[in-house]
Amino acid sequence: GVGTILGGSKSGSVFAVEDAKEVGSVVEEVVLLEMMAQAYACLRGYEDRLAGRPPGMGFLVGVRHFVCHRRVGVSEEVVINVATTVQIESFFLAEATVKVVHETVAQAELKIWLPPNEG
């Protein structure tokens, strides 16, 4: 599947740090990676609901080619795009990007394992 999520951070968040090079607080790079993983989880849960199933459990088992082009300010709204590129049984590869307006600020390939439902 393919999906888009709108996100952001709040001032004073434990994930925000002051950056001497930037004006104000920025979110840590790892937060952008977590946003990508959560966006993919939202997509999979949405697809499960559309199919009449309860949302399944999934695990981020790997990340490749993570690039953070710049840090994101806590006041900036981000758009996270995710897309499944490969499925092999219960393993999935997904491309993920984080954008501020039209600027790509981070990207990665996610490896996800979705255990089969034992229902």
C-alpha atoms as a PDB file:
ATOM      1  CA  GLY A   1       0.000   0.000   0.000  1.00  0.00           C
ATOM      2  CA  VAL A   2       0.772   3.674  -0.119  1.00  0.00           C
ATOM      3  CA  GLY A   3      -0.088   6.313   2.465  1.00  0.00           C
ATOM      4  CA  THR A   4       0.510   9.870   3.625  1.00  0.00           C
ATOM      5  CA  ILE A   5       0.435  11.101   7.219  1.00  0.00           C
ATOM      6  CA  LEU A   6       0.592  14.664   8.550  1.00  0.00           C
ATOM      7  CA  GLY A   7       2.646  15.107  11.728  1.00  0.00           C
ATOM      8  CA  GLY A   8       4.665  17.394  13.927  1.00  0.00           C
ATOM      9  CA  SER A   9       6.131  17.923  17.365  1.00  0.00           C
ATOM     10  CA  LYS A  10       5.415  20.159  20.322  1.00  0.00           C
ATOM     11  CA  SER A  11       7.686  22.671  21.963  1.00  0.00           C
ATOM     12  CA  GLY A  12       9.004  21.281  25.226  1.00  0.00           C
ATOM     13  CA  SER A  13       8.863  17.692  23.971  1.00  0.00           C
ATOM     14  CA  VAL A  14      11.459  15.299  25.400  1.00  0.00           C
ATOM     15  CA  PHE A  15      12.449  14.664  21.771  1.00  0.00           C
ATOM     16  CA  ALA A  16      13.214  18.330  21.081  1.00  0.00           C
ATOM     17  CA  VAL A  17      16.684  19.779  21.574  1.00  0.00           C
ATOM     18  CA  GLU A  18      18.100  23.272  21.293  1.00  0.00           C
ATOM     19  CA  ASP A  19      20.390  23.627  18.303  1.00  0.00           C
ATOM     20  CA  ALA A  20      22.877  26.498  18.290  1.00  0.00           C
ATOM     21  CA  LYS A  21      22.884  26.479  14.464  1.00  0.00           C
ATOM     22  CA  GLU A  22      19.097  26.588  14.201  1.00  0.00           C
ATOM     23  CA  VAL A  23      16.575  29.069  15.527  1.00  0.00           C
ATOM     24  CA  GLY A  24      14.732  27.405  18.394  1.00  0.00           C
ATOM     25  CA  SER A  25      14.199  23.733  19.127  1.00  0.00           C
ATOM     26  CA  VAL A  26      14.569  20.909  16.625  1.00  0.00           C
ATOM     27  CA  VAL A  27      13.538  17.266  16.828  1.00  0.00           C
ATOM     28  CA  GLU A  28      16.211  14.572  17.004  1.00  0.00           C
ATOM     29  CA  GLU A  29      16.870  12.679  13.771  1.00  0.00           C
ATOM     30  CA  VAL A  30      15.723   9.421  15.364  1.00  0.00           C
ATOM     31  CA  VAL A  31      12.285  11.001  15.860  1.00  0.00           C
ATOM     32  CA  LEU A  32      11.930  11.378  12.091  1.00  0.00           C
ATOM     33  CA  LEU A  33      12.734   7.683  11.719  1.00  0.00           C
ATOM     34  CA  GLU A  34      10.140   6.815  14.364  1.00  0.00           C
ATOM     35  CA  MET A  35       7.576   8.980  12.544  1.00  0.00           C
ATOM     36  CA  MET A  36       8.261   6.982   9.362  1.00  0.00           C
ATOM     37  CA  ALA A  37       7.754   3.673  11.183  1.00  0.00           C
ATOM     38  CA  GLN A  38       4.560   4.896  12.870  1.00  0.00           C
ATOM     39  CA  ALA A  39       3.221   6.170   9.539  1.00  0.00           C
ATOM     40  CA  TYR A  40       3.737   2.716   8.048  1.00  0.00           C
ATOM     41  CA  ALA A  41       1.982   1.155  11.055  1.00  0.00           C
ATOM     42  CA  CYS A  42      -0.963   3.528  10.472  1.00  0.00           C
ATOM     43  CA  LEU A  43      -1.118   2.486   6.826  1.00  0.00           C
ATOM     44  CA  ARG A  44      -1.118  -1.226   7.673  1.00  0.00           C
ATOM     45  CA  GLY A  45      -3.728  -0.753  10.409  1.00  0.00           C
ATOM     46  CA  TYR A  46      -5.941   1.201   8.015  1.00  0.00           C
ATOM     47  CA  GLU A  47      -5.635  -1.535   5.378  1.00  0.00           C
ATOM     48  CA  ASP A  48      -6.531  -4.162   8.016  1.00  0.00           C
ATOM     49  CA  ARG A  49      -9.642  -2.193   9.024  1.00  0.00           C
ATOM     50  CA  LEU A  50     -10.722  -1.815   5.390  1.00  0.00           C
ATOM     51  CA  ALA A  51     -10.440  -5.598   5.050  1.00  0.00           C
ATOM     52  CA  GLY A  52     -12.607  -6.113   8.164  1.00  0.00           C
ATOM     53  CA  ARG A  53      -9.707  -7.304  10.343  1.00  0.00           C
ATOM     54  CA  PRO A  54      -8.461  -5.886  13.628  1.00  0.00           C
ATOM     55  CA  PRO A  55      -5.117  -4.101  13.231  1.00  0.00           C
ATOM     56  CA  GLY A  56      -2.259  -6.581  13.389  1.00  0.00           C
ATOM     57  CA  MET A  57       0.994  -6.366  15.264  1.00  0.00           C
ATOM     58  CA  GLY A  58       4.206  -5.454  13.453  1.00  0.00           C
ATOM     59  CA  PHE A  59       7.873  -4.945  14.205  1.00  0.00           C
ATOM     60  CA  LEU A  60      10.454  -2.672  12.644  1.00  0.00           C
ATOM     61  CA  VAL A  61      13.348  -5.090  12.125  1.00  0.00           C
ATOM     62  CA  GLY A  62      15.705  -2.990  10.053  1.00  0.00           C
ATOM     63  CA  VAL A  63      16.461   0.339   8.460  1.00  0.00           C
ATOM     64  CA  ARG A  64      18.622   0.954   5.395  1.00  0.00           C
ATOM     65  CA  HIS A  65      19.734   4.085   3.636  1.00  0.00           C
ATOM     66  CA  PHE A  66      18.503   6.483   6.332  1.00  0.00           C
ATOM     67  CA  VAL A  67      19.427  10.018   5.306  1.00  0.00           C
ATOM     68  CA  CYS A  68      18.524  13.150   7.232  1.00  0.00           C
ATOM     69  CA  HIS A  69      19.121  16.158   5.006  1.00  0.00           C
ATOM     70  CA  ARG A  70      18.340  18.679   7.733  1.00  0.00           C
ATOM     71  CA  ARG A  71      16.840  18.875  11.183  1.00  0.00           C
ATOM     72  CA  VAL A  72      13.181  19.782  11.582  1.00  0.00           C
ATOM     73  CA  GLY A  73      12.042  22.569  13.871  1.00  0.00           C
ATOM     74  CA  VAL A  74       9.367  21.731  16.417  1.00  0.00           C
ATOM     75  CA  SER A  75       7.045  24.296  14.855  1.00  0.00           C
ATOM     76  CA  GLU A  76       7.328  22.759  11.376  1.00  0.00           C
ATOM     77  CA  GLU A  77       4.570  20.532  10.038  1.00  0.00           C
ATOM     78  CA  VAL A  78       5.825  17.381   8.327  1.00  0.00           C
ATOM     79  CA  VAL A  79       4.272  15.127   5.709  1.00  0.00           C
ATOM     80  CA  ILE A  80       5.337  11.480   5.884  1.00  0.00           C
ATOM     81  CA  ASN A  81       4.909   9.348   2.771  1.00  0.00           C
ATOM     82  CA  VAL A  82       5.235   5.559   2.971  1.00  0.00           C
ATOM     83  CA  ALA A  83       4.905   2.911   0.290  1.00  0.00           C
ATOM     84  CA  THR A  84       5.337  -0.857   0.331  1.00  0.00           C
ATOM     85  CA  THR A  85       7.904  -1.804  -2.297  1.00  0.00           C
ATOM     86  CA  VAL A  86       8.355  -5.544  -1.666  1.00  0.00           C
ATOM     87  CA  GLN A  87       6.477  -8.229   0.244  1.00  0.00           C
ATOM     88  CA  ILE A  88       7.982 -11.656   0.889  1.00  0.00           C
ATOM     89  CA  GLU A  89       5.566 -13.691   3.000  1.00  0.00           C
ATOM     90  CA  SER A  90       5.233 -11.718   6.255  1.00  0.00           C
ATOM     91  CA  PHE A  91       8.221  -9.420   5.613  1.00  0.00           C
ATOM     92  CA  PHE A  92       7.786  -6.023   3.972  1.00  0.00           C
ATOM     93  CA  LEU A  93      10.132  -3.396   2.579  1.00  0.00           C
ATOM     94  CA  ALA A  94       8.825   0.145   2.480  1.00  0.00           C
ATOM     95  CA  GLU A  95      10.176   3.442   1.216  1.00  0.00           C
ATOM     96  CA  ALA A  96       9.535   6.378   3.536  1.00  0.00           C
ATOM     97  CA  THR A  97      10.115  10.105   3.163  1.00  0.00           C
ATOM     98  CA  VAL A  98       9.562  13.063   5.448  1.00  0.00           C
ATOM     99  CA  LYS A  99       8.890  16.429   3.831  1.00  0.00           C
ATOM    100  CA  VAL A 100       8.463  19.979   5.056  1.00  0.00           C
ATOM    101  CA  VAL A 101       6.373  21.724   2.417  1.00  0.00           C
ATOM    102  CA  HIS A 102       8.003  20.324  -0.773  1.00  0.00           C
ATOM    103  CA  GLU A 103      11.488  19.776   0.674  1.00  0.00           C
ATOM    104  CA  THR A 104      12.523  16.196   1.467  1.00  0.00           C
ATOM    105  CA  VAL A 105      14.200  16.362   4.880  1.00  0.00           C
ATOM    106  CA  ALA A 106      14.644  12.625   5.555  1.00  0.00           C
ATOM    107  CA  GLN A 107      14.243   9.298   3.806  1.00  0.00           C
ATOM    108  CA  ALA A 108      14.794   5.618   4.551  1.00  0.00           C
ATOM    109  CA  GLU A 109      13.977   2.069   3.575  1.00  0.00           C
ATOM    110  CA  LEU A 110      12.125   0.247   6.356  1.00  0.00           C
ATOM    111  CA  LYS A 111      12.096  -3.512   6.932  1.00  0.00           C
ATOM    112  CA  ILE A 112       8.991  -4.685   8.758  1.00  0.00           C
ATOM    113  CA  TRP A 113       7.888  -8.087  10.002  1.00  0.00           C
ATOM    114  CA  LEU A 114       4.165  -8.681  10.464  1.00  0.00           C
ATOM    115  CA  PRO A 115       3.627 -11.973  12.305  1.00  0.00           C
ATOM    116  CA  PRO A 116       0.737 -14.038  10.953  1.00  0.00           C
ATOM    117  CA  ASN A 117      -2.507 -13.628  12.910  1.00  0.00           C
ATOM    118  CA  GLU A 118      -3.178 -16.741  14.957  1.00  0.00           C
ATOM    119  CA  GLY A 119      -6.934 -16.214  15.057  1.00  0.00           C
END
